[in-house]
Each structure stands twice: as structure tokens, then as C-alpha cells.
Amino acid sequence: MLTSLITRQSFFKRLHASKNKAYCRGSGDHNVFTHKHPFVTPQLLRCSFSTTVTSYNTMHPLDDSTVESFFIPGAKVFDRYFECPLDYENESSSPKLKVFARHLVPVDKVSSMKKMPFFLYLQGGPGFECALPSSGTAGWVKVAFEKGYQVLLLDQRGTGLSSQISAESLELSFKTDEEKANYLTHFRADSIVRDCETIRKKLTEGRSKDDEQRISLLGQSFGGFCITTYLSLFPQSIQHAYITGGVPPLVDTPDKVYRALYPRILKKNKLYYKKFPQDVTRVRQIHEYLSKNKVTLPNGGNLSVRRFLQLGIAFGGAGGYDSLHKIVQAGASDLDRLQKLSYRTLNMIQESQSWDTNIIYAILHEAIYCQADQSSRWSAERLLSEEPFATDFQWRLEDLKPDQPVYFTGETIYPFMFDDFAELRPLKRVAHLLAEKRWSQLYNTATLNKLDGPLTAGVSYFDDMYVDRELSEQTASEINGFQQWITNEYAHNGLRVDPERVLTYLIKLARGDEGYNR
């Protein structure tokens, strides 16, 4: 298939080799984020595949019998790939990406695919792919089917089967850190929603005016950030939009976000130690051991004190206190029995942290909050040096008081990670380049203020440790017609815990079937 041919790394390497002399590394006054991709030209993209291009472009994607398909209970699943430009600002000359979407259709409605409306799910992150649901007869997919939709599960660009980014893939495709950094600038929400719009147009091509051409959206966490960008860029393309735990703060840098979230993380720590008071001593024991010993994880990463304290990210989801307690209890037991941490415990810790396997989650995390020509400049690290956070989250053994609990951090990204995480180490300089990058606009407040057409609703969780509820309330007030549900019934992962109820209620709320719920 064309999309699989033109996006392989070998193709980029071949092109780079043929055009190497035309590419120069930036000098001191050269902005590494504005250079184009001179070794890829439209002619090169077209020359070898002209016959295939013609054939591929004339076939409606829903008519392609070569698409892999299979069944799960209640649904037929199609694995679809779409060709999307890497750089939408230079679409005609841009190299292409392969973007994957899993397409679920009720088993008794496969013949109606060209008429049924689409319901697209945007995963949380940034940097995570969609999981294949085990069934179409349960969860929010069941709700979408009952409302007459067919479902699209998108692997956002750079994740899963959508031209996945890793340290290896970047090393294979690019020679310099500047090239890698420039490539990564095309993997934020603005590019993701343009992929969604490209896919929407392709799948609804040829529909009559009586058939729905707009798309409905469900976004969890960062997926809600993407929906808000979609509403800003293409409001006329959206029928309904539902956001769960992801109404984004309309900020220009992450600073305001972390000033709001660090106190919430502190509160979660205190609740954790209230539930497991003996863990105060256990954590101090593990903390002291890691402060005095170099510990290597199974994949070669470093288990430093600060990396261990990042396990507090679990506090934001239901069951998070219990999962961390299990690790802490095992670690303390290891030290009592073995005077070191066992392989089993080290493996548990490694598998609890996703930054090695999903590098976008680390390297572009702070960038999701940047716009208006602003940069992040390692916001979480800078703010952690300010009071009261410097004292509250003190991690240096020599500076801790004898009876002071050691507090965990949360969903916060720090420079040390690019030394401690094995898969992030090769990208250390790339991360520093991106931290200084000045980013373009993600949201259009004027468009959101005047939004007319899409029915929109979202749930914000009262003590959400990942997406500050008060900042979400401010954003909700800027989106015309947005119906916001605020609840303490769930943690950040409410859609996972109770998917049918959460989506059903949001649909009713957006439609006006339920009273405005605060």
C-alpha cells in the first residue's frame, strides 16, 4: 500500500543520502525550527508511485477490500491507514505520515458505513495510542453504537501504528539533534486535529446533503485539549464534542498550570500517607537507600531518588494510592530481607512509568501548554525551586528534617529524566532545544466565544491532579454553549471506571435533556 511505502525510515534515509549536500546544519543565526525538509520533494514523492497514487486516490477508502478486518463481539473492526502531510503549513511539499485509525462498525450495519455518522475518540497523553476494545457491546463504544454512530479509534501521529516516534526511529531518519527537534514540532494538537480533519473528509467524501458529514468527538484528558483545538480550527466540521477530564487551560505557558497543580499533588501525598501511615517510614527507608546507592533498572535506566518519587503520578487515578503502596511495601521488604531492591520490585517500578515506551509523553509534554510565541523553559523544574514548593517537595537527603515525610511528584516533566530514562537519554539535547522553542497558537478564543452549531459538554473532576479544575472552569466559560459537569465521584480516569454512565450523561447534558450540573 502506498502509505506504508512512503513513510518507512529507509525511504527517508535514501532521500537523505541522495540530497546530503543540499542540507546544511544551522549556523549560529539559523533557527532550527524554521528550516524545511530540502531532501524531500514532491517530485521524489511522486516519481516512483504515480500509478499507485492514481489508483489509490480514486478509490473511496470505505470501498478498499484490501483493508484488514476482523470481528470482536458486537463489531466488525477495520484497520485503516491514511496518508497525511507531516507539515500542514507546507502541505504540497511536505513528506507524508502514515496515520492509523481502528474503525469499529456494528456487525449488523456494515452495509451502511457510507451513511452512518462517525464518532472519533481522542486518547489522553500526549503520546499514547488507542487500545483495541475487547467488545463493542460494553463501555462507551456500546453507547456510541446505540446512538447510531460508527467509531474511529485514532492512534495520534507519532504513537502506536501512526508513524510511531522513538529514539531509534529518530536516529534512523535524522542526522542531527536540530533535525529531530524540528520534526517533533509537528506532533502537537494542531497537527493532530488536522489529521482528524483529513480523515473526516476522506471518509465522508461523496455523501449527499442528507447524510451527516460532520464528526462527533470524545476526548479523554489530552484528547480534550485536542477537541478544543479542533473547535478553534474547524468548528463547522463538528456535530457533537464531549470532553472527559480534559478541558484545557487557555494559558500561553505551563507556569500557571503547575502553580495550580503542585498544591493538588501535595494534597494527594497527605491523603496517601493518611491511608498508609507506615509508608512514611518505608518511603524514607527507600529514599535513603537510593540516595546512597546507584541502582540500575532492568532496561538500563537509573532509579534515582527523583525518578522513584515520580511514582506519585499514580495518585491521579482511581486505585493509585493502592498501586503505589504495593511498590513501597515491596521495596521496604526487599531492603529488610536482601539489603537491596529485588529484580521484581525494580521491574514493577519500570513498568509503572511510561516515558521510556511513549517518549512524546516526556519530550512534548510541557509544549501542550505553550502558544502565543512562548516557550516552556522547563516550567515544572523552575517552579519546583520556588517556595513553598522547594520545601514541600524537598528530595535531597541532607536537607530533609528527621521527621519530614518525603513527598512524591506527579505528572511533571524534569530535565533529569533525560539522564535517568534509558530511552530518553539519546534525546537529551533535543529536549533542551524543544524547551526553548517558541510555539504557535493552539486555541482561538474569539472562535470559541462565538461557537455556534456543535453541541458540547464536558466533565471536570473536583480534585483532578492532572488537569486543574479551576482553570478548566475558566475555559468552559469561554466556549459558547459548553455544558460543564463537575463531580467528585471519579478521579481523572472516570471514563475508564464508568464509561457508559459518563458518556450517556454528557450526551444528555449537551442536548439539554439534563439540567446544568455543577
Short mmCIF file of C-alpha atoms in Angstrom, two decimals:
data_model
loop_
_atom_site.label_atom_id
_atom_site.label_comp_id
_atom_site.label_asym_id
_atom_site.label_seq_id
_atom_site.Cartn_x
_atom_site.Cartn_y
_atom_site.Cartn_z
CA MET A 1 0.00 0.00 0.00
CA LEU A 2 1.28 3.47 -0.83
CA THR A 3 1.04 4.78 2.70
CA SER A 4 3.25 2.04 4.05
CA LEU A 5 5.82 2.53 1.29
CA ILE A 6 6.45 6.23 1.51
CA THR A 7 6.67 6.52 5.27
CA ARG A 8 9.32 3.93 6.04
CA GLN A 9 12.54 5.15 7.54
CA SER A 10 14.52 3.54 4.75
CA PHE A 11 12.86 5.91 2.32
CA PHE A 12 13.95 8.92 4.34
CA LYS A 13 17.48 7.56 4.61
CA ARG A 14 17.64 7.00 0.87
CA LEU A 15 16.44 10.53 0.19
CA HIS A 16 18.84 11.98 2.73
CA ALA A 17 21.76 10.21 1.14
CA SER A 18 20.84 11.49 -2.31
CA LYS A 19 20.44 15.07 -1.16
CA ASN A 20 23.02 15.24 1.60
CA LYS A 21 24.97 18.11 0.02
CA ALA A 22 21.86 20.25 -0.17
CA TYR A 23 21.32 20.11 3.57
CA CYS A 24 23.41 22.23 5.92
CA ARG A 25 23.34 22.20 9.68
CA GLY A 26 22.22 25.56 11.09
CA SER A 27 24.78 28.20 11.94
CA GLY A 28 24.55 30.49 14.91
CA ASP A 29 21.87 32.75 13.43
CA HIS A 30 19.84 29.87 11.95
CA ASN A 31 16.55 28.97 13.64
CA VAL A 32 16.45 25.17 13.80
CA PHE A 33 12.67 25.23 13.93
CA THR A 34 12.08 27.08 10.66
CA HIS A 35 14.14 25.07 8.19
CA LYS A 36 12.21 22.91 5.75
CA HIS A 37 12.92 19.37 4.58
CA PRO A 38 15.00 20.04 1.42
CA PHE A 39 15.88 16.42 0.91
CA VAL A 40 12.19 15.54 0.29
CA THR A 41 10.48 16.99 -2.77
CA PRO A 42 7.04 16.45 -4.27
CA GLN A 43 8.72 15.09 -7.39
CA LEU A 44 10.55 12.44 -5.41
CA LEU A 45 7.37 11.50 -3.59
CA ARG A 46 5.50 11.14 -6.87
CA CYS A 47 8.05 9.72 -9.27
CA SER A 48 8.05 6.06 -8.21
CA PHE A 49 4.42 5.71 -7.30
CA SER A 50 2.41 7.64 -9.89
CA THR A 51 0.32 4.65 -10.96
CA THR A 52 -0.40 3.63 -7.38
CA VAL A 53 -1.24 7.21 -6.41
CA THR A 54 -3.82 7.49 -9.18
CA SER A 55 -5.41 4.19 -8.23
CA TYR A 56 -5.36 4.94 -4.50
CA ASN A 57 -6.77 8.43 -4.80
CA THR A 58 -9.73 7.41 -6.98
CA MET A 59 -10.91 4.68 -4.61
CA HIS A 60 -13.15 5.61 -1.69
CA PRO A 61 -11.40 4.31 1.45
CA LEU A 62 -14.56 2.52 2.60
CA ASP A 63 -14.52 0.53 -0.67
CA ASP A 64 -10.97 -0.75 -0.25
CA SER A 65 -11.32 -4.53 0.03
CA THR A 66 -7.64 -4.95 0.91
CA VAL A 67 -8.12 -3.33 4.33
CA GLU A 68 -7.52 -5.84 7.12
CA SER A 69 -10.67 -6.58 9.12
CA PHE A 70 -11.80 -8.88 11.90
CA PHE A 71 -14.63 -9.25 14.42
CA ILE A 72 -14.97 -8.59 18.12
CA PRO A 73 -18.26 -9.14 19.97
CA GLY A 74 -20.79 -6.71 18.51
CA ALA A 75 -18.50 -5.06 15.96
CA LYS A 76 -16.57 -5.53 12.77
CA VAL A 77 -13.17 -3.85 13.00
CA PHE A 78 -11.27 -2.35 10.08
CA ASP A 79 -7.62 -1.33 10.39
CA ARG A 80 -7.33 1.78 8.24
CA TYR A 81 -4.28 3.83 7.30
CA PHE A 82 -4.37 7.37 5.95
CA GLU A 83 -1.71 9.48 4.27
CA CYS A 84 -1.33 12.86 5.99
CA PRO A 85 1.22 15.65 5.48
CA LEU A 86 3.88 15.97 8.14
CA ASP A 87 3.74 19.77 7.83
CA TYR A 88 0.33 21.23 7.04
CA GLU A 89 1.81 24.70 6.64
CA ASN A 90 3.73 23.41 3.61
CA GLU A 91 1.32 20.69 2.56
CA SER A 92 2.25 20.46 -1.12
CA SER A 93 5.97 19.91 -0.44
CA SER A 94 5.73 18.07 2.86
CA PRO A 95 6.70 14.44 3.33
CA LYS A 96 3.83 12.22 4.38
CA LEU A 97 3.00 10.32 7.52
CA LYS A 98 1.04 7.11 7.87
CA VAL A 99 -1.79 7.69 10.35
CA PHE A 100 -3.72 4.72 11.71
CA ALA A 101 -7.33 4.58 12.85
CA ARG A 102 -9.19 1.50 14.00
CA HIS A 103 -12.71 1.62 12.57
CA LEU A 104 -15.50 -0.13 14.50
CA VAL A 105 -18.92 -0.74 12.91
CA PRO A 106 -21.90 -2.55 14.48
CA VAL A 107 -21.99 -6.03 12.94
CA ASP A 108 -25.49 -5.53 11.55
CA LYS A 109 -24.74 -2.13 9.97
CA VAL A 110 -21.61 -2.75 7.92
CA SER A 111 -23.53 -2.14 4.69
CA SER A 112 -24.46 1.35 5.95
CA MET A 113 -20.90 2.63 6.54
CA LYS A 114 -21.17 5.30 3.85
CA LYS A 115 -24.23 6.83 5.52
CA MET A 116 -23.65 6.44 9.26
CA PRO A 117 -22.10 9.36 11.19
CA PHE A 118 -18.62 8.96 12.66
CA PHE A 119 -17.68 9.15 16.35
CA LEU A 120 -13.93 9.75 16.83
CA TYR A 121 -12.13 9.04 20.11
CA LEU A 122 -9.04 11.06 21.04
CA GLN A 123 -6.80 9.36 23.59
CA GLY A 124 -5.15 11.02 26.58
CA GLY A 125 -1.44 11.73 26.63
CA PRO A 126 0.27 13.30 24.83
CA GLY A 127 1.98 10.37 23.19
CA PHE A 128 -0.32 7.39 23.74
CA GLU A 129 -2.04 5.14 21.24
CA CYS A 130 -5.57 3.75 21.49
CA ALA A 131 -6.16 0.27 22.86
CA LEU A 132 -8.34 -2.19 20.98
CA PRO A 133 -11.57 -2.66 22.96
CA SER A 134 -12.43 -6.26 23.73
CA SER A 135 -16.07 -5.77 22.78
CA GLY A 136 -18.49 -3.45 21.03
CA THR A 137 -21.24 -4.44 23.44
CA ALA A 138 -19.93 -2.62 26.52
CA GLY A 139 -18.42 0.67 27.64
CA TRP A 140 -18.70 3.94 25.80
CA VAL A 141 -18.44 2.15 22.42
CA LYS A 142 -21.77 0.50 23.20
CA VAL A 143 -23.27 3.93 23.91
CA ALA A 144 -21.94 5.33 20.63
CA PHE A 145 -23.33 2.36 18.69
CA GLU A 146 -26.73 2.77 20.35
CA LYS A 147 -26.77 6.42 19.25
CA GLY A 148 -26.29 5.32 15.62
CA TYR A 149 -22.55 6.00 15.24
CA GLN A 150 -19.65 4.09 13.80
CA VAL A 151 -16.47 4.58 15.84
CA LEU A 152 -12.92 5.64 14.98
CA LEU A 153 -10.09 4.99 17.44
CA LEU A 154 -7.18 7.17 16.35
CA ASP A 155 -3.54 6.46 17.07
CA GLN A 156 -2.45 10.11 17.14
CA ARG A 157 0.53 10.87 14.91
CA GLY A 158 3.76 9.60 16.43
CA THR A 159 2.04 6.89 18.51
CA GLY A 160 1.11 3.26 18.06
CA LEU A 161 0.78 2.44 14.36
CA SER A 162 0.80 6.11 13.27
CA SER A 163 4.43 6.66 12.27
CA GLN A 164 5.47 5.91 15.84
CA ILE A 165 8.28 8.03 17.27
CA SER A 166 11.06 6.52 19.34
CA ALA A 167 14.71 7.27 19.92
CA GLU A 168 15.51 4.56 17.36
CA SER A 169 13.20 5.92 14.67
CA LEU A 170 14.58 9.43 15.04
CA GLU A 171 18.15 8.19 14.90
CA LEU A 172 17.38 6.21 11.75
CA SER A 173 15.75 9.14 9.96
CA PHE A 174 17.82 12.17 11.00
CA LYS A 175 21.46 13.03 11.43
CA THR A 176 21.34 15.96 13.85
CA ASP A 177 19.51 16.92 17.01
CA GLU A 178 18.26 20.04 15.23
CA GLU A 179 16.58 17.90 12.58
CA LYS A 180 15.00 15.70 15.23
CA ALA A 181 13.72 18.71 17.17
CA ASN A 182 12.27 20.28 14.04
CA TYR A 183 10.49 17.03 13.15
CA LEU A 184 8.95 16.79 16.62
CA THR A 185 7.44 20.27 16.34
CA HIS A 186 4.81 18.72 14.03
CA PHE A 187 3.29 16.43 16.68
CA ARG A 188 1.16 18.75 18.79
CA ALA A 189 -2.63 19.11 18.94
CA ASP A 190 -2.84 21.47 15.96
CA SER A 191 -1.32 18.83 13.67
CA ILE A 192 -3.31 16.01 15.27
CA VAL A 193 -6.66 17.69 14.60
CA ARG A 194 -5.65 18.48 11.04
CA ASP A 195 -5.08 14.74 10.63
CA CYS A 196 -8.59 14.19 12.02
CA GLU A 197 -9.99 16.67 9.54
CA THR A 198 -8.13 15.00 6.67
CA ILE A 199 -9.55 11.62 7.72
CA ARG A 200 -13.07 13.04 8.13
CA LYS A 201 -13.02 14.46 4.62
CA LYS A 202 -11.77 11.22 3.11
CA LEU A 203 -14.31 9.03 4.90
CA THR A 204 -17.32 11.26 4.16
CA GLU A 205 -16.39 12.07 0.57
CA GLY A 206 -19.31 11.75 -1.81
CA ARG A 207 -22.01 11.92 0.86
CA SER A 208 -25.28 13.59 -0.03
CA LYS A 209 -26.53 16.61 1.88
CA ASP A 210 -28.95 14.30 3.70
CA ASP A 211 -26.10 12.22 5.17
CA GLU A 212 -24.11 13.59 8.09
CA GLN A 213 -20.67 14.79 7.03
CA ARG A 214 -19.68 16.33 10.37
CA ILE A 215 -17.89 14.29 13.00
CA SER A 216 -18.63 13.79 16.71
CA LEU A 217 -15.77 13.68 19.18
CA LEU A 218 -14.93 12.15 22.55
CA GLY A 219 -11.67 13.23 24.16
CA GLN A 220 -10.13 11.93 27.37
CA SER A 221 -7.61 14.22 29.11
CA PHE A 222 -5.19 15.43 26.40
CA GLY A 223 -7.83 14.29 23.93
CA GLY A 224 -9.96 17.13 25.32
CA PHE A 225 -7.13 19.55 24.60
CA CYS A 226 -7.22 18.32 21.00
CA ILE A 227 -11.00 18.77 20.83
CA THR A 228 -10.69 22.38 21.98
CA THR A 229 -8.12 22.97 19.23
CA TYR A 230 -10.48 21.28 16.75
CA LEU A 231 -13.31 23.59 17.87
CA SER A 232 -10.97 26.52 17.33
CA LEU A 233 -9.83 25.50 13.84
CA PHE A 234 -12.75 23.63 12.27
CA PRO A 235 -15.94 24.28 14.27
CA GLN A 236 -18.10 23.73 11.18
CA SER A 237 -16.82 20.14 10.91
CA ILE A 238 -18.03 19.07 14.37
CA GLN A 239 -21.50 17.83 15.25
CA HIS A 240 -21.02 17.00 18.94
CA ALA A 241 -17.99 17.17 21.26
CA TYR A 242 -17.61 15.54 24.67
CA ILE A 243 -14.59 16.08 26.92
CA THR A 244 -13.73 13.94 29.94
CA GLY A 245 -11.15 15.32 32.37
CA GLY A 246 -9.54 17.40 29.68
CA VAL A 247 -10.98 20.90 29.35
CA PRO A 248 -7.61 22.60 28.77
CA PRO A 249 -6.33 25.73 30.48
CA LEU A 250 -6.18 28.60 27.99
CA VAL A 251 -2.66 29.59 29.00
CA ASP A 252 0.42 30.50 26.99
CA THR A 253 2.99 28.68 29.16
CA PRO A 254 2.79 25.85 31.73
CA ASP A 255 3.76 28.08 34.68
CA LYS A 256 0.20 28.89 35.75
CA VAL A 257 -0.73 25.23 35.37
CA TYR A 258 2.00 23.94 37.68
CA ARG A 259 1.42 26.65 40.25
CA ALA A 260 -2.13 25.31 40.46
CA LEU A 261 -1.21 21.61 40.33
CA TYR A 262 1.68 21.39 42.79
CA PRO A 263 -0.65 22.14 45.76
CA ARG A 264 -3.03 19.44 44.49
CA ILE A 265 -0.16 16.96 44.27
CA LEU A 266 0.81 17.88 47.85
CA LYS A 267 -2.76 17.27 48.99
CA LYS A 268 -2.74 13.84 47.33
CA ASN A 269 0.52 12.97 49.14
CA LYS A 270 -1.01 13.81 52.51
CA LEU A 271 -4.08 11.69 51.74
CA TYR A 272 -1.78 8.82 50.73
CA TYR A 273 0.16 8.94 53.98
CA LYS A 274 -3.09 9.25 55.92
CA LYS A 275 -4.28 6.00 54.33
CA PHE A 276 -0.91 4.26 54.73
CA PRO A 277 0.85 5.98 57.68
CA GLN A 278 3.59 3.35 57.92
CA ASP A 279 4.64 4.24 54.38
CA VAL A 280 6.16 7.46 55.73
CA THR A 281 8.93 5.35 57.26
CA ARG A 282 9.08 2.94 54.33
CA VAL A 283 9.47 5.73 51.78
CA ARG A 284 12.20 7.35 53.91
CA GLN A 285 13.98 3.98 54.02
CA ILE A 286 13.85 3.56 50.22
CA HIS A 287 14.76 7.23 49.73
CA GLU A 288 17.88 6.88 51.88
CA TYR A 289 18.94 3.71 50.06
CA LEU A 290 18.58 5.34 46.65
CA SER A 291 20.40 8.45 47.86
CA LYS A 292 23.42 6.37 48.82
CA ASN A 293 23.44 3.73 46.08
CA LYS A 294 23.42 3.70 42.29
CA VAL A 295 20.54 1.47 41.23
CA THR A 296 20.05 0.29 37.64
CA LEU A 297 16.67 -0.79 36.29
CA PRO A 298 16.24 -3.87 34.04
CA ASN A 299 16.36 -1.80 30.82
CA GLY A 300 19.47 0.11 31.88
CA GLY A 301 17.75 3.18 33.26
CA ASN A 302 18.76 4.80 36.56
CA LEU A 303 16.48 4.55 39.57
CA SER A 304 17.44 7.84 41.17
CA VAL A 305 15.61 9.36 44.11
CA ARG A 306 13.80 11.77 41.84
CA ARG A 307 12.73 9.07 39.42
CA PHE A 308 11.38 6.99 42.33
CA LEU A 309 9.39 9.99 43.55
CA GLN A 310 7.75 10.32 40.14
CA LEU A 311 5.69 7.25 41.04
CA GLY A 312 3.31 9.77 42.63
CA ILE A 313 1.82 10.16 39.17
CA ALA A 314 -0.42 7.24 40.19
CA PHE A 315 -2.25 9.43 42.72
CA GLY A 316 -4.32 10.99 39.95
CA GLY A 317 -6.27 7.84 39.05
CA ALA A 318 -8.65 5.57 40.91
CA GLY A 319 -6.64 2.93 42.77
CA GLY A 320 -3.45 4.96 42.56
CA TYR A 321 -2.78 5.03 46.30
CA ASP A 322 -3.05 1.24 46.48
CA SER A 323 -0.78 0.61 43.49
CA LEU A 324 1.96 2.83 44.92
CA HIS A 325 1.60 1.28 48.36
CA LYS A 326 2.20 -2.14 46.81
CA ILE A 327 5.51 -0.94 45.34
CA VAL A 328 6.59 0.85 48.54
CA GLN A 329 5.75 -2.15 50.71
CA ALA A 330 7.66 -4.48 48.38
CA GLY A 331 10.67 -2.16 48.25
CA ALA A 332 10.92 -1.82 52.02
CA SER A 333 10.56 -5.57 52.42
CA ASP A 334 13.39 -6.10 49.91
CA LEU A 335 15.69 -3.81 51.87
CA ASP A 336 14.90 -5.65 55.12
CA ARG A 337 15.48 -9.09 53.55
CA LEU A 338 18.10 -8.51 50.87
CA GLN A 339 19.63 -5.11 51.68
CA LYS A 340 18.81 -4.15 48.07
CA LEU A 341 15.80 -3.82 45.76
CA SER A 342 14.86 -7.07 44.05
CA TYR A 343 14.52 -7.54 40.30
CA ARG A 344 10.78 -8.00 40.80
CA THR A 345 10.41 -4.64 42.52
CA LEU A 346 12.65 -2.86 40.03
CA ASN A 347 10.60 -4.31 37.19
CA MET A 348 7.36 -3.15 38.84
CA ILE A 349 8.76 0.37 39.08
CA GLN A 350 9.95 0.36 35.48
CA GLU A 351 6.59 -0.87 34.18
CA SER A 352 4.76 1.78 36.22
CA GLN A 353 6.41 4.59 34.23
CA SER A 354 5.53 5.17 30.58
CA TRP A 355 8.18 7.66 29.50
CA ASP A 356 10.53 5.05 28.02
CA THR A 357 7.87 3.49 25.81
CA ASN A 358 6.00 6.69 24.90
CA ILE A 359 8.66 9.37 24.54
CA ILE A 360 6.28 12.09 23.28
CA TYR A 361 4.75 11.96 26.77
CA ALA A 362 8.02 13.37 28.08
CA ILE A 363 9.56 15.39 25.28
CA LEU A 364 6.42 17.31 24.21
CA HIS A 365 4.53 17.32 27.49
CA GLU A 366 5.13 20.92 28.52
CA ALA A 367 4.66 22.03 24.90
CA ILE A 368 0.94 21.18 25.08
CA TYR A 369 0.54 24.29 27.25
CA CYS A 370 2.55 26.65 25.03
CA GLN A 371 1.24 29.09 22.44
CA ALA A 372 1.45 32.80 21.54
CA ASP A 373 5.16 32.54 20.67
CA GLN A 374 6.05 31.36 24.19
CA SER A 375 8.36 28.55 25.35
CA SER A 376 8.17 26.24 28.37
CA ARG A 377 11.80 26.56 29.57
CA TRP A 378 11.40 23.52 31.86
CA SER A 379 8.49 25.03 33.74
CA ALA A 380 7.95 22.26 36.30
CA GLU A 381 11.64 22.30 37.25
CA ARG A 382 11.78 26.09 37.56
CA LEU A 383 8.70 26.25 39.76
CA LEU A 384 9.93 23.44 41.99
CA SER A 385 12.79 25.73 43.04
CA GLU A 386 10.29 28.35 44.25
CA GLU A 387 8.81 28.45 47.72
CA PRO A 388 6.75 26.86 49.12
CA PHE A 389 7.29 24.07 46.60
CA ALA A 390 11.06 23.81 47.21
CA THR A 391 10.44 22.98 50.87
CA ASP A 392 7.29 20.91 50.37
CA PHE A 393 8.89 18.66 47.77
CA GLN A 394 12.41 18.56 49.21
CA TRP A 395 14.15 15.42 47.95
CA ARG A 396 17.81 15.91 48.94
CA LEU A 397 18.66 13.61 51.85
CA GLU A 398 20.95 16.12 53.54
CA ASP A 399 18.25 18.81 53.53
CA LEU A 400 15.41 16.71 54.95
CA LYS A 401 14.42 17.05 58.59
CA PRO A 402 14.46 13.78 60.58
CA ASP A 403 10.67 13.56 60.83
CA GLN A 404 9.85 15.11 57.43
CA PRO A 405 7.79 12.96 55.04
CA VAL A 406 9.17 12.68 51.54
CA TYR A 407 6.53 13.79 49.05
CA PHE A 408 6.10 12.37 45.58
CA THR A 409 5.73 14.46 42.44
CA GLY A 410 3.04 13.95 39.80
CA GLU A 411 2.58 14.36 36.06
CA THR A 412 5.53 16.72 35.83
CA ILE A 413 8.50 16.60 33.47
CA TYR A 414 12.07 17.40 34.53
CA PRO A 415 15.48 17.61 32.79
CA PHE A 416 16.93 14.79 34.94
CA MET A 417 14.60 12.35 33.17
CA PHE A 418 16.77 12.59 30.07
CA ASP A 419 19.62 11.11 32.12
CA ASP A 420 17.66 8.52 34.10
CA PHE A 421 15.32 7.03 31.47
CA ALA A 422 17.22 4.77 29.07
CA GLU A 423 15.11 5.63 26.01
CA LEU A 424 15.17 9.37 26.71
CA ARG A 425 18.96 9.69 27.08
CA PRO A 426 19.66 9.94 23.33
CA LEU A 427 17.17 12.82 23.15
CA LYS A 428 18.61 14.98 25.94
CA ARG A 429 19.78 17.80 23.70
CA VAL A 430 16.62 17.55 21.58
CA ALA A 431 14.57 18.05 24.74
CA HIS A 432 16.55 21.16 25.63
CA LEU A 433 16.02 22.57 22.13
CA LEU A 434 12.27 22.00 22.40
CA ALA A 435 12.15 23.57 25.86
CA GLU A 436 13.37 26.82 24.26
CA LYS A 437 11.12 26.55 21.20
CA ARG A 438 8.58 29.36 20.78
CA TRP A 439 5.28 27.78 19.89
CA SER A 440 2.40 28.86 17.68
CA GLN A 441 -1.25 29.27 18.65
CA LEU A 442 -3.34 26.26 19.66
CA TYR A 443 -6.65 27.92 20.55
CA ASN A 444 -8.74 30.71 19.09
CA THR A 445 -10.67 32.28 21.95
CA ALA A 446 -12.70 34.50 19.64
CA THR A 447 -13.92 31.45 17.72
CA LEU A 448 -14.72 29.60 20.96
CA ASN A 449 -16.65 32.62 22.26
CA LYS A 450 -18.86 32.61 19.15
CA LEU A 451 -19.19 28.85 18.76
CA ASP A 452 -22.49 28.05 17.10
CA GLY A 453 -23.53 24.61 15.91
CA PRO A 454 -21.68 21.86 17.78
CA LEU A 455 -23.32 20.61 20.98
CA THR A 456 -20.55 20.47 23.59
CA ALA A 457 -20.24 19.17 27.13
CA GLY A 458 -17.50 18.02 29.46
CA VAL A 459 -16.81 16.60 32.88
CA SER A 460 -14.19 18.08 35.20
CA TYR A 461 -13.17 16.17 38.30
CA PHE A 462 -13.15 18.19 41.50
CA ASP A 463 -9.69 17.22 42.75
CA ASP A 464 -8.11 16.33 39.40
CA MET A 465 -4.33 16.13 39.86
CA TYR A 466 -3.59 16.30 36.12
CA VAL A 467 -5.93 18.97 34.73
CA ASP A 468 -6.70 21.74 37.19
CA ARG A 469 -10.43 22.04 37.70
CA GLU A 470 -10.48 25.79 38.32
CA LEU A 471 -8.56 26.51 35.12
CA SER A 472 -10.94 24.17 33.29
CA GLU A 473 -13.90 26.15 34.61
CA GLN A 474 -12.40 29.34 33.18
CA THR A 475 -12.02 27.69 29.78
CA ALA A 476 -15.53 26.24 29.84
CA SER A 477 -16.87 29.76 30.34
CA GLU A 478 -15.10 30.82 27.12
CA ILE A 479 -16.73 28.12 24.96
CA ASN A 480 -20.16 29.30 23.90
CA GLY A 481 -22.83 26.76 24.82
CA PHE A 482 -20.46 24.44 26.69
CA GLN A 483 -22.18 22.46 29.44
CA GLN A 484 -19.82 21.54 32.26
CA TRP A 485 -20.33 18.74 34.76
CA ILE A 486 -18.18 19.00 37.90
CA THR A 487 -18.07 15.98 40.16
CA ASN A 488 -16.01 14.31 42.89
CA GLU A 489 -17.48 10.88 42.11
CA TYR A 490 -14.48 9.95 39.99
CA ALA A 491 -10.77 10.60 39.71
CA HIS A 492 -9.18 11.61 36.40
CA ASN A 493 -9.95 8.20 34.87
CA GLY A 494 -13.73 8.39 35.27
CA LEU A 495 -14.29 7.41 31.63
CA ARG A 496 -12.37 4.19 32.23
CA VAL A 497 -14.08 3.45 35.53
CA ASP A 498 -17.69 4.12 34.46
CA PRO A 499 -17.70 4.71 30.68
CA GLU A 500 -21.37 4.12 29.93
CA ARG A 501 -22.64 6.45 32.61
CA VAL A 502 -20.12 9.21 31.91
CA LEU A 503 -20.74 9.40 28.15
CA THR A 504 -24.52 8.91 28.45
CA TYR A 505 -24.75 11.77 30.92
CA LEU A 506 -22.61 14.10 28.78
CA ILE A 507 -24.78 13.39 25.74
CA LYS A 508 -27.90 14.26 27.74
CA LEU A 509 -26.26 17.35 29.20
CA ALA A 510 -25.15 18.69 25.81
CA ARG A 511 -28.57 18.05 24.32
CA GLY A 512 -30.40 19.77 27.16
CA ASP A 513 -32.05 16.62 28.49
CA GLU A 514 -30.43 17.18 31.89
CA GLY A 515 -30.25 20.37 33.91
CA TYR A 516 -26.98 22.25 34.04
CA ASN A 517 -24.94 20.25 36.53
CA ARG A 518 -22.22 21.81 38.66
#
